[in-house]
PDB file of C-alpha atoms in Angstrom:
ATOM      1  CA  MET Z   1     -14.958   6.674 -23.236  1.00  0.00           C
ATOM      2  CA  LEU Z   2     -17.397   8.534 -25.482  1.00  0.00           C
ATOM      3  CA  ASN Z   3     -15.192  11.657 -25.471  1.00  0.00           C
ATOM      4  CA  SER Z   4     -12.154   9.738 -26.769  1.00  0.00           C
ATOM      5  CA  ALA Z   5     -14.043   7.484 -29.193  1.00  0.00           C
ATOM      6  CA  SER Z   6     -13.452   7.677 -32.905  1.00  0.00           C
ATOM      7  CA  GLU Z   7     -16.319   8.576 -35.214  1.00  0.00           C
ATOM      8  CA  LYS Z   8     -16.667   4.920 -36.266  1.00  0.00           C
ATOM      9  CA  ASP Z   9     -17.131   3.862 -32.610  1.00  0.00           C
ATOM     10  CA  LYS Z  10     -19.830   6.392 -31.737  1.00  0.00           C
ATOM     11  CA  PRO Z  11     -22.809   4.453 -33.225  1.00  0.00           C
ATOM     12  CA  SER Z  12     -21.812   1.339 -31.229  1.00  0.00           C
ATOM     13  CA  ILE Z  13     -21.445   3.416 -28.073  1.00  0.00           C
ATOM     14  CA  GLN Z  14     -24.837   5.077 -28.554  1.00  0.00           C
ATOM     15  CA  GLU Z  15     -26.421   1.669 -29.220  1.00  0.00           C
ATOM     16  CA  ALA Z  16     -24.906   0.349 -25.963  1.00  0.00           C
ATOM     17  CA  ILE Z  17     -26.186   3.374 -24.011  1.00  0.00           C
ATOM     18  CA  THR Z  18     -29.698   2.848 -25.397  1.00  0.00           C
ATOM     19  CA  PHE Z  19     -29.531  -0.871 -24.567  1.00  0.00           C
ATOM     20  CA  VAL Z  20     -28.412  -0.222 -20.985  1.00  0.00           C
ATOM     21  CA  GLN Z  21     -31.060   2.473 -20.492  1.00  0.00           C
ATOM     22  CA  SER Z  22     -33.746   0.051 -21.704  1.00  0.00           C
ATOM     23  CA  HIS Z  23     -32.791  -2.273 -18.822  1.00  0.00           C
ATOM     24  CA  LYS Z  24     -32.929   0.395 -16.115  1.00  0.00           C
ATOM     25  CA  GLY Z  25     -34.782  -0.928 -13.089  1.00  0.00           C
ATOM     26  CA  LYS Z  26     -35.133  -4.426 -14.590  1.00  0.00           C
ATOM     27  CA  LEU Z  27     -32.014  -6.073 -13.186  1.00  0.00           C
ATOM     28  CA  GLY Z  28     -31.152  -6.997  -9.633  1.00  0.00           C
ATOM     29  CA  PRO Z  29     -27.661  -7.052  -8.168  1.00  0.00           C
ATOM     30  CA  LEU Z  30     -25.240  -9.850  -8.968  1.00  0.00           C
ATOM     31  CA  ASN Z  31     -24.018 -11.854  -5.987  1.00  0.00           C
ATOM     32  CA  TRP Z  32     -20.300 -12.563  -5.629  1.00  0.00           C
ATOM     33  CA  ASN Z  33     -19.562 -16.268  -5.967  1.00  0.00           C
ATOM     34  CA  ASP Z  34     -16.221 -17.642  -4.750  1.00  0.00           C
ATOM     35  CA  CYS Z  35     -16.511 -20.775  -6.917  1.00  0.00           C
ATOM     36  CA  LEU Z  36     -16.953 -18.689 -10.060  1.00  0.00           C
ATOM     37  CA  SER Z  37     -14.092 -16.419  -9.004  1.00  0.00           C
ATOM     38  CA  LYS Z  38     -11.743 -19.378  -8.385  1.00  0.00           C
ATOM     39  CA  SER Z  39     -12.690 -20.804 -11.758  1.00  0.00           C
ATOM     40  CA  ALA Z  40     -11.986 -17.456 -13.442  1.00  0.00           C
ATOM     41  CA  SER Z  41      -8.675 -17.199 -11.592  1.00  0.00           C
ATOM     42  CA  ASP Z  42      -7.671 -20.701 -12.716  1.00  0.00           C
ATOM     43  CA  HIS Z  43      -8.295 -19.723 -16.321  1.00  0.00           C
ATOM     44  CA  VAL Z  44      -6.475 -16.378 -16.052  1.00  0.00           C
ATOM     45  CA  SER Z  45      -3.430 -18.191 -14.614  1.00  0.00           C
ATOM     46  CA  ASP Z  46      -3.525 -20.976 -17.193  1.00  0.00           C
ATOM     47  CA  ILE Z  47      -3.911 -18.864 -20.322  1.00  0.00           C
ATOM     48  CA  GLY Z  48      -1.668 -16.120 -18.962  1.00  0.00           C
ATOM     49  CA  GLU Z  49       1.294 -18.383 -18.228  1.00  0.00           C
ATOM     50  CA  LYS Z  50       1.026 -20.090 -21.607  1.00  0.00           C
ATOM     51  CA  GLY Z  51       0.078 -17.041 -23.691  1.00  0.00           C
ATOM     52  CA  LEU Z  52      -3.179 -18.621 -24.886  1.00  0.00           C
ATOM     53  CA  ILE Z  53      -6.086 -16.660 -26.382  1.00  0.00           C
ATOM     54  CA  SER Z  54      -8.912 -19.105 -25.750  1.00  0.00           C
ATOM     55  CA  HIS Z  55     -11.901 -20.114 -23.655  1.00  0.00           C
ATOM     56  CA  GLN Z  56     -10.473 -23.638 -23.674  1.00  0.00           C
ATOM     57  CA  GLY Z  57      -7.894 -24.413 -21.016  1.00  0.00           C
ATOM     58  CA  SER Z  58      -4.468 -25.790 -21.893  1.00  0.00           C
ATOM     59  CA  ASP Z  59      -5.676 -29.134 -20.511  1.00  0.00           C
ATOM     60  CA  GLY Z  60      -8.711 -29.103 -22.828  1.00  0.00           C
ATOM     61  CA  THR Z  61     -11.204 -28.031 -20.160  1.00  0.00           C
ATOM     62  CA  SER Z  62     -14.214 -25.866 -20.968  1.00  0.00           C
ATOM     63  CA  PHE Z  63     -15.420 -23.001 -18.795  1.00  0.00           C
ATOM     64  CA  LYS Z  64     -18.099 -25.333 -17.373  1.00  0.00           C
ATOM     65  CA  ASP Z  65     -15.455 -27.955 -16.509  1.00  0.00           C
ATOM     66  CA  ARG Z  66     -13.468 -25.343 -14.602  1.00  0.00           C
ATOM     67  CA  VAL Z  67     -16.513 -24.167 -12.639  1.00  0.00           C
ATOM     68  CA  GLU Z  68     -17.409 -27.741 -11.749  1.00  0.00           C
ATOM     69  CA  ARG Z  69     -14.026 -28.204 -10.064  1.00  0.00           C
ATOM     70  CA  TYR Z  70     -15.543 -26.115  -7.284  1.00  0.00           C
ATOM     71  CA  ALA Z  71     -19.318 -26.677  -7.510  1.00  0.00           C
ATOM     72  CA  LEU Z  72     -21.891 -28.579  -9.528  1.00  0.00           C
ATOM     73  CA  TRP Z  73     -23.781 -26.186 -11.754  1.00  0.00           C
ATOM     74  CA  GLY Z  74     -27.113 -26.893 -13.405  1.00  0.00           C
ATOM     75  CA  GLY Z  75     -28.206 -23.460 -14.592  1.00  0.00           C
ATOM     76  CA  ALA Z  76     -27.054 -20.841 -17.067  1.00  0.00           C
ATOM     77  CA  LEU Z  77     -23.306 -20.294 -17.231  1.00  0.00           C
ATOM     78  CA  TYR Z  78     -21.321 -17.756 -19.264  1.00  0.00           C
ATOM     79  CA  GLU Z  79     -17.677 -16.732 -19.556  1.00  0.00           C
ATOM     80  CA  THR Z  80     -16.232 -13.658 -21.210  1.00  0.00           C
ATOM     81  CA  ILE Z  81     -12.589 -12.664 -21.547  1.00  0.00           C
ATOM     82  CA  LEU Z  82     -10.969  -9.324 -22.300  1.00  0.00           C
ATOM     83  CA  TYR Z  83      -7.331  -9.293 -23.385  1.00  0.00           C
ATOM     84  CA  GLN Z  84      -5.596  -6.009 -22.595  1.00  0.00           C
ATOM     85  CA  VAL Z  85      -2.307  -4.430 -23.612  1.00  0.00           C
ATOM     86  CA  ALA Z  86      -2.108  -2.486 -20.339  1.00  0.00           C
ATOM     87  CA  HIS Z  87      -3.751  -2.713 -16.931  1.00  0.00           C
ATOM     88  CA  THR Z  88      -7.220  -1.298 -17.548  1.00  0.00           C
ATOM     89  CA  PRO Z  89      -9.590   0.286 -14.997  1.00  0.00           C
ATOM     90  CA  ALA Z  90     -12.740  -1.743 -14.275  1.00  0.00           C
ATOM     91  CA  LEU Z  91     -14.959   0.995 -15.723  1.00  0.00           C
ATOM     92  CA  HIS Z  92     -13.187   0.739 -19.088  1.00  0.00           C
ATOM     93  CA  ILE Z  93     -13.385  -3.065 -19.070  1.00  0.00           C
ATOM     94  CA  SER Z  94     -17.134  -2.862 -18.387  1.00  0.00           C
ATOM     95  CA  ALA Z  95     -17.570  -0.296 -21.156  1.00  0.00           C
ATOM     96  CA  GLU Z  96     -15.655  -2.492 -23.603  1.00  0.00           C
ATOM     97  CA  TRP Z  97     -17.964  -5.442 -22.905  1.00  0.00           C
ATOM     98  CA  LEU Z  98     -21.120  -3.330 -23.037  1.00  0.00           C
ATOM     99  CA  VAL Z  99     -20.231  -1.552 -26.273  1.00  0.00           C
ATOM    100  CA  ASP Z 100     -19.395  -4.958 -27.812  1.00  0.00           C
ATOM    101  CA  ASP Z 101     -19.389  -4.074 -31.491  1.00  0.00           C
ATOM    102  CA  GLY Z 102     -19.326  -7.755 -32.517  1.00  0.00           C
ATOM    103  CA  PRO Z 103     -22.151  -9.054 -34.715  1.00  0.00           C
ATOM    104  CA  THR Z 104     -23.995 -11.021 -32.002  1.00  0.00           C
ATOM    105  CA  LYS Z 105     -23.504  -8.599 -29.083  1.00  0.00           C
ATOM    106  CA  ALA Z 106     -23.071 -11.715 -26.894  1.00  0.00           C
ATOM    107  CA  ASN Z 107     -21.021  -9.970 -24.193  1.00  0.00           C
ATOM    108  CA  ARG Z 108     -23.521  -7.140 -23.854  1.00  0.00           C
ATOM    109  CA  LYS Z 109     -26.541  -9.446 -23.824  1.00  0.00           C
ATOM    110  CA  ASN Z 110     -25.012 -11.805 -21.272  1.00  0.00           C
ATOM    111  CA  LEU Z 111     -23.794  -9.068 -18.945  1.00  0.00           C
ATOM    112  CA  MET Z 112     -27.316  -7.622 -18.932  1.00  0.00           C
ATOM    113  CA  ALA Z 113     -29.241 -10.932 -18.825  1.00  0.00           C
ATOM    114  CA  ASP Z 114     -31.721 -11.086 -15.946  1.00  0.00           C
ATOM    115  CA  HIS Z 115     -31.183 -14.827 -15.461  1.00  0.00           C
ATOM    116  CA  HIS Z 116     -27.603 -14.287 -14.289  1.00  0.00           C
ATOM    117  CA  LYS Z 117     -27.564 -13.916 -10.510  1.00  0.00           C
ATOM    118  CA  GLU Z 118     -23.955 -14.829  -9.599  1.00  0.00           C
ATOM    119  CA  ILE Z 119     -20.583 -13.409 -10.696  1.00  0.00           C
ATOM    120  CA  GLY Z 120     -16.903 -14.205 -10.319  1.00  0.00           C
ATOM    121  CA  ILE Z 121     -14.047 -12.137 -11.744  1.00  0.00           C
ATOM    122  CA  ALA Z 122     -10.283 -12.513 -12.064  1.00  0.00           C
ATOM    123  CA  ILE Z 123      -7.548 -10.442 -13.696  1.00  0.00           C
ATOM    124  CA  GLY Z 124      -3.913 -11.292 -14.163  1.00  0.00           C
ATOM    125  CA  PRO Z 125      -0.795 -11.032 -16.277  1.00  0.00           C
ATOM    126  CA  HIS Z 126      -0.728 -12.564 -19.738  1.00  0.00           C
ATOM    127  CA  SER Z 127       2.346 -13.639 -21.720  1.00  0.00           C
ATOM    128  CA  HIS Z 128       1.014 -13.472 -25.296  1.00  0.00           C
ATOM    129  CA  GLU Z 129       3.159 -11.206 -27.480  1.00  0.00           C
ATOM    130  CA  ASP Z 130       0.261  -8.770 -28.047  1.00  0.00           C
ATOM    131  CA  VAL Z 131      -1.355  -9.008 -24.598  1.00  0.00           C
ATOM    132  CA  ASN Z 132      -0.147  -8.091 -21.102  1.00  0.00           C
ATOM    133  CA  PHE Z 133      -3.297  -8.750 -19.025  1.00  0.00           C
ATOM    134  CA  SER Z 134      -6.472 -10.777 -19.255  1.00  0.00           C
ATOM    135  CA  THR Z 135      -9.743 -10.380 -17.369  1.00  0.00           C
ATOM    136  CA  VAL Z 136     -12.207 -13.258 -17.049  1.00  0.00           C
ATOM    137  CA  ILE Z 137     -15.787 -12.866 -15.862  1.00  0.00           C
ATOM    138  CA  LYS Z 138     -18.014 -15.849 -15.062  1.00  0.00           C
ATOM    139  CA  LEU Z 139     -21.769 -15.290 -14.844  1.00  0.00           C
ATOM    140  CA  ALA Z 140     -24.267 -17.878 -13.683  1.00  0.00           C
ATOM    141  CA  GLY Z 141     -27.934 -18.207 -12.925  1.00  0.00           C
TER     142      GLY Z 141
END
């Protein structure tokens, strides 16, 4: 990614590299969670079929509501979505979330948070005019 980045992207990429390096050895593995994965899959299907760009489901549900269809959850819970024009390799999706040039760096901080111990992921087609795929990650602790 760094080799194909524009000059304006390079500071954000370097900042992400420094951030990730500062967490080396501090994070344990994430455990796969079927309930989180099913919840992510529900949301990918819902927003994809209807062309929505939202964390809210077409039925008004929040990401927590969707998780609690499958399990009661009392700890930390986070959802992030990447909307893609083309099918994107997992490495590029991860890089996109880690670089996260938004003002709060919420995706980066949550992906690297030590309180998240569980993960569920889903990817699927999306019918929005500017989007062909969406990827949803659920993190919980």
